[in-house]
Amino acid sequence: MGEAFSNVKDQIGFCGIWCGSCAGGNGSIAELATRLDKMVKGYGLEKWLPRQFDFKEFMSGLACIQANGVCRGCRNGGGPPTCKVRICALQKGLADCSQCSQLLECKNFEQLEKSYPSIKADLAKIASADRGELVDKWLSELKTKWPHCVLFCSSTEK
Amino acid sequence: MTAETFLTGSLCLNCSGPSIVFLVYLPDGTKTVARARSSHQSRCVVRAVESVKVKEARRNEVAYCGCYCRNCHWYSDALRKPAAQLLGLVKANFEVAGWIKEKGGSSTETIKGLEILSKSACAFNCNGGSGWTGCPVRKCCTEKSIDFCFECADFPCDN
């Protein structure tokens, strides 16, 4: 378990999304980029690979993904800076959006609902639950989920 | 016409299993032995043909220099798979392209590279023409038309 994951592990966003389940924030994308990078370099594939793409740019792109700073998590100023949900919740001083009386008609969730239609219902479900227990439960599920499982196994296993 | 199946003492040439023949009694009272296409034998022939093919393919998977193709991550799925997986994640998480741009890289070139890597693999083995195009060992072996370096009088050489 890397630094990125331990940073976001205990945070649940105002919208109800667990920061630990974000592939970008929990470090799993960076971990995969590191493994691919090592493999390409270790095998000296520069000599072998097809020439249809710029190898140097490709490798620097991989390096950029790995070098991306560790996400601080939604509760500590990480995540997408323009997220309307977070800005609104912070302004209202809410612990999370489930406390808001306007949740059902809230338009700030539109973007999130496109990829996660049941987000509001799920948020209402977790509102009264114990956060520590939730994180423990999700963590055990996460270990078997792609791509997050790469955080819990060595490169030889996956 | 009646036929009686029995096992002869001889063994199948392909699989060393018992060979099945039919003893056929003809209407005039004489009998003759017929080797029928029993399921055992047709299976056996298929297996024998396959094993020849596999042997040929396996032989081709050893390069002139002695490297074994299946150990190479470009030949197996070991390179293609992680590239495809990373490509899927980069596409699904649009912020990743932003990370690359932020650090001064080219996200289009990176995605293009991942796309090519996720599709490309060593199409044939070394003997089939894939692998490092400039390899001096292969060049030398094809010129001398030998299968493996150890067959060469100059082995081991500087190549």
CSV table of C-alpha atoms in Angstrom, one decimal:
chain,number,residue,atom,x,y,z
A,1,MET,CA,0.0,0.0,0.0
A,2,GLY,CA,1.6,3.2,-1.2
A,3,GLU,CA,1.6,6.7,0.1
A,4,ALA,CA,-1.1,7.8,-2.3
A,5,PHE,CA,-3.5,5.3,-1.0
A,6,SER,CA,-2.9,5.9,2.7
A,7,ASN,CA,-3.5,9.6,2.0
A,8,VAL,CA,-7.0,9.1,0.5
A,9,LYS,CA,-8.0,5.9,2.3
A,10,ASP,CA,-10.0,7.5,5.2
A,11,GLN,CA,-11.7,10.2,3.2
A,12,ILE,CA,-15.3,10.1,1.8
A,13,GLY,CA,-16.2,13.1,-0.3
A,14,PHE,CA,-19.2,15.4,0.2
A,15,CYS,CA,-20.9,13.5,-2.6
A,16,GLY,CA,-20.4,10.2,-0.9
A,17,ILE,CA,-17.7,8.8,-3.2
A,18,TRP,CA,-14.9,7.1,-1.3
A,19,CYS,CA,-11.6,8.7,-2.2
A,20,GLY,CA,-9.9,5.3,-1.8
A,21,SER,CA,-11.9,4.0,-4.7
A,22,CYS,CA,-10.5,6.6,-7.2
A,23,ALA,CA,-8.0,5.0,-9.6
A,24,GLY,CA,-6.4,8.4,-10.2
A,25,GLY,CA,-6.1,9.4,-6.6
A,26,ASN,CA,-5.3,6.1,-4.9
A,27,GLY,CA,-2.2,5.6,-7.0
A,28,SER,CA,-3.2,2.5,-9.1
A,29,ILE,CA,-2.9,4.3,-12.4
A,30,ALA,CA,0.6,5.5,-11.5
A,31,GLU,CA,1.5,2.0,-10.2
A,32,LEU,CA,0.5,0.5,-13.6
A,33,ALA,CA,2.5,3.2,-15.5
A,34,THR,CA,5.5,2.3,-13.3
A,35,ARG,CA,5.3,-1.3,-14.1
A,36,LEU,CA,4.9,-0.8,-17.9
A,37,ASP,CA,7.7,1.7,-17.8
A,38,LYS,CA,10.0,-0.8,-16.1
A,39,MET,CA,9.1,-3.5,-18.5
A,40,VAL,CA,9.7,-1.4,-21.6
A,41,LYS,CA,13.1,-0.2,-20.3
A,42,GLY,CA,14.1,-3.5,-18.8
A,43,TYR,CA,13.6,-5.3,-22.2
A,44,GLY,CA,15.3,-2.5,-24.2
A,45,LEU,CA,12.2,-2.4,-26.3
A,46,GLU,CA,13.2,0.9,-27.8
A,47,LYS,CA,15.1,-1.0,-30.4
A,48,TRP,CA,12.3,-3.4,-31.2
A,49,LEU,CA,9.0,-1.5,-31.0
A,50,PRO,CA,7.0,-0.4,-34.0
A,51,ARG,CA,8.1,3.1,-35.3
A,52,GLN,CA,4.6,4.5,-35.7
A,53,PHE,CA,4.8,6.6,-32.6
A,54,ASP,CA,7.3,8.9,-30.9
A,55,PHE,CA,9.0,6.7,-28.4
A,56,LYS,CA,10.6,9.6,-26.4
A,57,GLU,CA,7.3,11.4,-26.0
A,58,PHE,CA,5.6,8.1,-25.1
A,59,MET,CA,8.1,7.4,-22.3
A,60,SER,CA,7.9,11.0,-21.0
A,61,GLY,CA,4.2,10.6,-20.9
A,62,LEU,CA,4.6,7.5,-18.8
A,63,ALA,CA,7.0,9.4,-16.6
A,64,CYS,CA,4.5,12.3,-16.3
A,65,ILE,CA,1.8,9.9,-15.1
A,66,GLN,CA,4.1,8.5,-12.5
A,67,ALA,CA,5.4,12.0,-11.4
A,68,ASN,CA,1.9,13.3,-10.8
A,69,GLY,CA,1.7,14.6,-7.3
A,70,VAL,CA,0.1,12.5,-4.6
A,71,CYS,CA,-3.6,13.4,-4.3
A,72,ARG,CA,-4.5,14.9,-0.9
A,73,GLY,CA,-8.0,13.7,-1.1
A,74,CYS,CA,-11.3,15.6,-1.5
A,75,ARG,CA,-11.4,16.6,2.2
A,76,ASN,CA,-7.9,18.1,2.1
A,77,GLY,CA,-8.1,20.1,-1.1
A,78,GLY,CA,-7.3,17.3,-3.6
A,79,GLY,CA,-9.5,16.1,-6.4
A,80,PRO,CA,-10.8,18.2,-9.3
A,81,PRO,CA,-10.5,21.9,-8.1
A,82,THR,CA,-13.7,23.0,-10.0
A,83,CYS,CA,-16.0,20.4,-8.4
A,84,LYS,CA,-19.3,22.2,-7.8
A,85,VAL,CA,-20.5,19.8,-5.2
A,86,ARG,CA,-17.5,20.4,-2.9
A,87,ILE,CA,-17.5,24.1,-3.4
A,88,CYS,CA,-21.2,24.3,-2.5
A,89,ALA,CA,-20.9,21.9,0.5
A,90,LEU,CA,-17.9,23.9,1.9
A,91,GLN,CA,-19.8,27.2,1.5
A,92,LYS,CA,-22.8,25.7,3.4
A,93,GLY,CA,-20.5,24.2,6.0
A,94,LEU,CA,-22.0,20.7,5.7
A,95,ALA,CA,-20.3,17.5,6.8
A,96,ASP,CA,-21.6,16.0,3.5
A,97,CYS,CA,-24.4,16.5,1.0
A,98,SER,CA,-26.8,14.1,2.8
A,99,GLN,CA,-27.4,16.8,5.4
A,100,CYS,CA,-28.6,19.3,2.7
A,101,SER,CA,-32.3,19.7,2.4
A,102,GLN,CA,-32.0,20.4,-1.4
A,103,LEU,CA,-30.1,17.2,-2.2
A,104,LEU,CA,-32.9,15.7,-4.3
A,105,GLU,CA,-33.2,18.6,-6.6
A,106,CYS,CA,-29.5,19.6,-6.6
A,107,LYS,CA,-28.1,20.3,-10.0
A,108,ASN,CA,-24.5,20.1,-9.0
A,109,PHE,CA,-24.6,16.3,-9.2
A,110,GLU,CA,-25.5,16.3,-12.9
A,111,GLN,CA,-22.0,15.6,-14.1
A,112,LEU,CA,-21.4,12.8,-11.5
A,113,GLU,CA,-24.8,11.3,-12.2
A,114,LYS,CA,-23.8,10.7,-15.8
A,115,SER,CA,-21.3,8.1,-14.8
A,116,TYR,CA,-22.9,7.1,-11.5
A,117,PRO,CA,-26.7,7.4,-11.7
A,118,SER,CA,-27.4,6.1,-8.2
A,119,ILE,CA,-25.1,8.5,-6.4
A,120,LYS,CA,-27.7,10.4,-4.5
A,121,ALA,CA,-29.5,7.2,-3.3
A,122,ASP,CA,-26.1,5.7,-2.2
A,123,LEU,CA,-25.2,8.9,-0.4
A,124,ALA,CA,-28.5,8.8,1.6
A,125,LYS,CA,-27.7,5.1,2.4
A,126,ILE,CA,-24.3,5.8,3.9
A,127,ALA,CA,-25.4,9.0,5.8
A,128,SER,CA,-26.2,7.2,9.0
A,129,ALA,CA,-23.6,4.5,8.8
A,130,ASP,CA,-20.3,4.4,10.7
A,131,ARG,CA,-17.6,5.8,8.5
A,132,GLY,CA,-14.8,3.6,9.9
A,133,GLU,CA,-16.8,0.4,9.3
A,134,LEU,CA,-17.7,1.5,5.8
A,135,VAL,CA,-14.1,2.1,4.9
A,136,ASP,CA,-13.1,-1.2,6.3
A,137,LYS,CA,-15.8,-3.0,4.3
A,138,TRP,CA,-15.0,-1.1,1.1
A,139,LEU,CA,-11.3,-1.8,1.6
A,140,SER,CA,-11.8,-5.5,1.7
A,141,GLU,CA,-13.9,-5.3,-1.5
A,142,LEU,CA,-11.3,-3.0,-3.2
A,143,LYS,CA,-8.6,-5.6,-2.9
A,144,THR,CA,-10.3,-7.8,-5.5
A,145,LYS,CA,-11.3,-5.0,-7.9
A,146,TRP,CA,-9.5,-4.0,-11.0
A,147,PRO,CA,-7.4,-1.8,-11.2
A,148,HIS,CA,-7.1,-1.1,-7.4
A,149,CYS,CA,-5.9,-4.7,-6.7
A,150,VAL,CA,-2.5,-3.7,-8.1
A,151,LEU,CA,-1.9,-1.7,-5.0
A,152,PHE,CA,-2.1,-4.9,-2.9
A,153,CYS,CA,-0.1,-7.3,-4.9
A,154,SER,CA,3.5,-7.3,-6.2
A,155,SER,CA,4.2,-6.9,-9.9
A,156,THR,CA,5.0,-10.6,-10.3
A,157,GLU,CA,1.5,-11.6,-9.3
A,158,LYS,CA,-0.4,-9.4,-11.6
B,1,MET,CA,-22.6,-60.3,-41.7
B,2,THR,CA,-21.4,-60.2,-38.2
B,3,ALA,CA,-18.5,-58.4,-36.8
B,4,GLU,CA,-16.7,-59.0,-33.6
B,5,THR,CA,-14.5,-56.4,-32.0
B,6,PHE,CA,-11.5,-57.5,-30.1
B,7,LEU,CA,-8.2,-56.2,-29.0
B,8,THR,CA,-5.1,-57.5,-30.8
B,9,GLY,CA,-1.8,-57.8,-29.0
B,10,SER,CA,-0.3,-55.1,-31.2
B,11,LEU,CA,0.0,-51.6,-30.0
B,12,CYS,CA,-1.0,-48.4,-31.8
B,13,LEU,CA,1.9,-46.8,-33.6
B,14,ASN,CA,0.8,-43.3,-32.7
B,15,CYS,CA,-0.1,-43.5,-29.0
B,16,SER,CA,1.2,-46.9,-27.9
B,17,GLY,CA,-2.4,-47.7,-26.8
B,18,PRO,CA,-4.1,-51.0,-27.7
B,19,SER,CA,-5.0,-51.2,-31.4
B,20,ILE,CA,-8.5,-52.1,-32.3
B,21,VAL,CA,-9.3,-54.3,-35.3
B,22,PHE,CA,-12.5,-55.9,-36.5
B,23,LEU,CA,-12.8,-59.5,-37.2
B,24,VAL,CA,-15.4,-59.7,-40.0
B,25,TYR,CA,-17.2,-63.0,-40.8
B,26,LEU,CA,-18.2,-63.0,-44.5
B,27,PRO,CA,-21.4,-64.7,-45.8
B,28,ASP,CA,-19.4,-67.6,-47.4
B,29,GLY,CA,-18.1,-68.6,-44.0
B,30,THR,CA,-14.6,-67.1,-44.3
B,31,LYS,CA,-13.3,-64.4,-42.1
B,32,THR,CA,-11.1,-61.4,-42.6
B,33,VAL,CA,-9.5,-58.8,-40.5
B,34,ALA,CA,-10.4,-55.1,-41.1
B,35,ARG,CA,-8.8,-52.2,-39.4
B,36,ALA,CA,-11.7,-49.9,-38.8
B,37,ARG,CA,-11.7,-46.2,-38.1
B,38,SER,CA,-12.6,-46.5,-34.5
B,39,SER,CA,-13.0,-43.4,-32.4
B,40,HIS,CA,-9.7,-44.3,-30.7
B,41,GLN,CA,-7.8,-44.3,-33.9
B,42,SER,CA,-9.3,-41.1,-35.4
B,43,ARG,CA,-8.5,-39.3,-32.2
B,44,CYS,CA,-5.1,-40.7,-32.2
B,45,VAL,CA,-4.3,-39.6,-35.8
B,46,VAL,CA,-5.5,-36.0,-34.9
B,47,ARG,CA,-3.3,-36.1,-31.9
B,48,ALA,CA,-0.3,-37.2,-33.9
B,49,VAL,CA,-0.8,-34.5,-36.5
B,50,GLU,CA,-1.1,-31.9,-33.8
B,51,SER,CA,1.9,-33.0,-32.0
B,52,VAL,CA,4.0,-32.7,-35.2
B,53,LYS,CA,2.6,-29.1,-35.6
B,54,VAL,CA,3.3,-28.3,-32.0
B,55,LYS,CA,6.8,-29.6,-32.3
B,56,GLU,CA,7.5,-27.6,-35.4
B,57,ALA,CA,6.1,-24.4,-33.8
B,58,ARG,CA,8.1,-25.0,-30.6
B,59,ARG,CA,11.3,-25.5,-32.6
B,60,ASN,CA,10.6,-22.1,-34.3
B,61,GLU,CA,10.2,-20.5,-30.9
B,62,VAL,CA,13.8,-20.9,-30.3
B,63,ALA,CA,15.8,-18.1,-32.0
B,64,TYR,CA,19.1,-18.5,-33.8
B,65,CYS,CA,20.9,-17.3,-30.8
B,66,GLY,CA,19.1,-19.7,-28.4
B,67,CYS,CA,16.7,-17.2,-26.9
B,68,TYR,CA,13.3,-18.7,-26.2
B,69,CYS,CA,10.5,-16.6,-27.6
B,70,ARG,CA,8.0,-17.4,-24.9
B,71,ASN,CA,10.3,-15.8,-22.3
B,72,CYS,CA,10.0,-12.5,-24.1
B,73,HIS,CA,7.3,-10.1,-22.9
B,74,TRP,CA,6.7,-8.8,-26.3
B,75,TYR,CA,5.9,-12.2,-27.7
B,76,SER,CA,3.7,-13.2,-24.8
B,77,ASP,CA,0.8,-11.1,-23.5
B,78,ALA,CA,2.9,-9.7,-20.7
B,79,LEU,CA,3.5,-6.4,-22.5
B,80,ARG,CA,0.4,-6.1,-24.5
B,81,LYS,CA,-1.9,-6.7,-21.6
B,82,PRO,CA,-0.6,-4.0,-19.2
B,83,ALA,CA,-0.5,-1.5,-22.1
B,84,ALA,CA,-4.2,-2.2,-22.9
B,85,GLN,CA,-5.1,-2.0,-19.3
B,86,LEU,CA,-3.3,1.3,-18.8
B,87,LEU,CA,-4.9,2.6,-22.0
B,88,GLY,CA,-8.4,1.8,-20.7
B,89,LEU,CA,-7.7,3.6,-17.5
B,90,VAL,CA,-6.2,6.7,-19.2
B,91,LYS,CA,-9.3,6.9,-21.4
B,92,ALA,CA,-11.8,6.3,-18.5
B,93,ASN,CA,-10.1,8.8,-16.2
B,94,PHE,CA,-9.8,12.0,-18.3
B,95,GLU,CA,-7.8,13.7,-15.6
B,96,VAL,CA,-4.8,11.5,-16.4
B,97,ALA,CA,-4.4,13.4,-19.8
B,98,GLY,CA,-4.3,16.5,-17.7
B,99,TRP,CA,-1.5,15.2,-15.5
B,100,ILE,CA,0.6,14.6,-18.6
B,101,LYS,CA,0.0,18.0,-20.0
B,102,GLU,CA,0.7,19.6,-16.6
B,103,LYS,CA,4.1,18.1,-16.5
B,104,GLY,CA,4.9,19.1,-20.1
B,105,GLY,CA,4.3,15.8,-21.8
B,106,SER,CA,2.2,15.0,-24.9
B,107,SER,CA,-0.9,13.0,-23.9
B,108,THR,CA,-1.8,12.3,-27.5
B,109,GLU,CA,1.5,10.7,-28.2
B,110,THR,CA,1.3,8.7,-25.0
B,111,ILE,CA,-2.1,7.4,-25.8
B,112,LYS,CA,-1.1,6.7,-29.4
B,113,GLY,CA,1.9,4.7,-28.0
B,114,LEU,CA,-0.3,2.8,-25.6
B,115,GLU,CA,-2.8,2.0,-28.4
B,116,ILE,CA,0.0,0.6,-30.6
B,117,LEU,CA,1.5,-1.3,-27.8
B,118,SER,CA,-1.8,-2.8,-26.8
B,119,LYS,CA,-2.4,-4.1,-30.3
B,120,SER,CA,1.1,-4.9,-31.4
B,121,ALA,CA,2.9,-8.0,-30.4
B,122,CYS,CA,5.7,-10.0,-32.0
B,123,ALA,CA,3.6,-11.3,-34.9
B,124,PHE,CA,6.0,-14.2,-35.7
B,125,ASN,CA,8.9,-15.5,-33.8
B,126,CYS,CA,12.5,-14.6,-34.6
B,127,ASN,CA,12.8,-17.2,-37.3
B,128,GLY,CA,9.6,-15.9,-38.8
B,129,GLY,CA,11.1,-12.4,-39.2
B,130,SER,CA,9.9,-10.6,-36.1
B,131,GLY,CA,12.0,-9.3,-33.3
B,132,TRP,CA,15.0,-6.9,-33.6
B,133,THR,CA,15.3,-6.1,-37.3
B,134,GLY,CA,19.0,-5.2,-37.0
B,135,CYS,CA,20.1,-8.3,-35.1
B,136,PRO,CA,23.5,-9.3,-36.4
B,137,VAL,CA,23.1,-12.9,-35.2
B,138,ARG,CA,20.0,-13.5,-37.3
B,139,LYS,CA,21.5,-11.8,-40.3
B,140,CYS,CA,24.6,-14.1,-40.1
B,141,CYS,CA,22.5,-17.2,-39.5
B,142,THR,CA,20.2,-16.6,-42.5
B,143,GLU,CA,23.2,-15.8,-44.7
B,144,LYS,CA,24.8,-19.1,-43.7
B,145,SER,CA,21.4,-20.8,-43.8
B,146,ILE,CA,21.8,-22.5,-40.5
B,147,ASP,CA,19.0,-23.0,-37.9
B,148,PHE,CA,21.0,-22.3,-34.7
B,149,CYS,CA,24.4,-20.7,-33.9
B,150,PHE,CA,25.8,-23.9,-32.3
B,151,GLU,CA,25.7,-25.5,-35.8
B,152,CYS,CA,28.3,-22.9,-36.9
B,153,ALA,CA,32.0,-23.7,-37.0
B,154,ASP,CA,32.8,-20.1,-35.7
B,155,PHE,CA,30.6,-20.4,-32.6
B,156,PRO,CA,30.9,-18.6,-30.2
B,157,CYS,CA,31.6,-15.5,-32.2
B,158,ASP,CA,31.5,-11.7,-31.6
B,159,ASN,CA,27.9,-11.3,-33.0
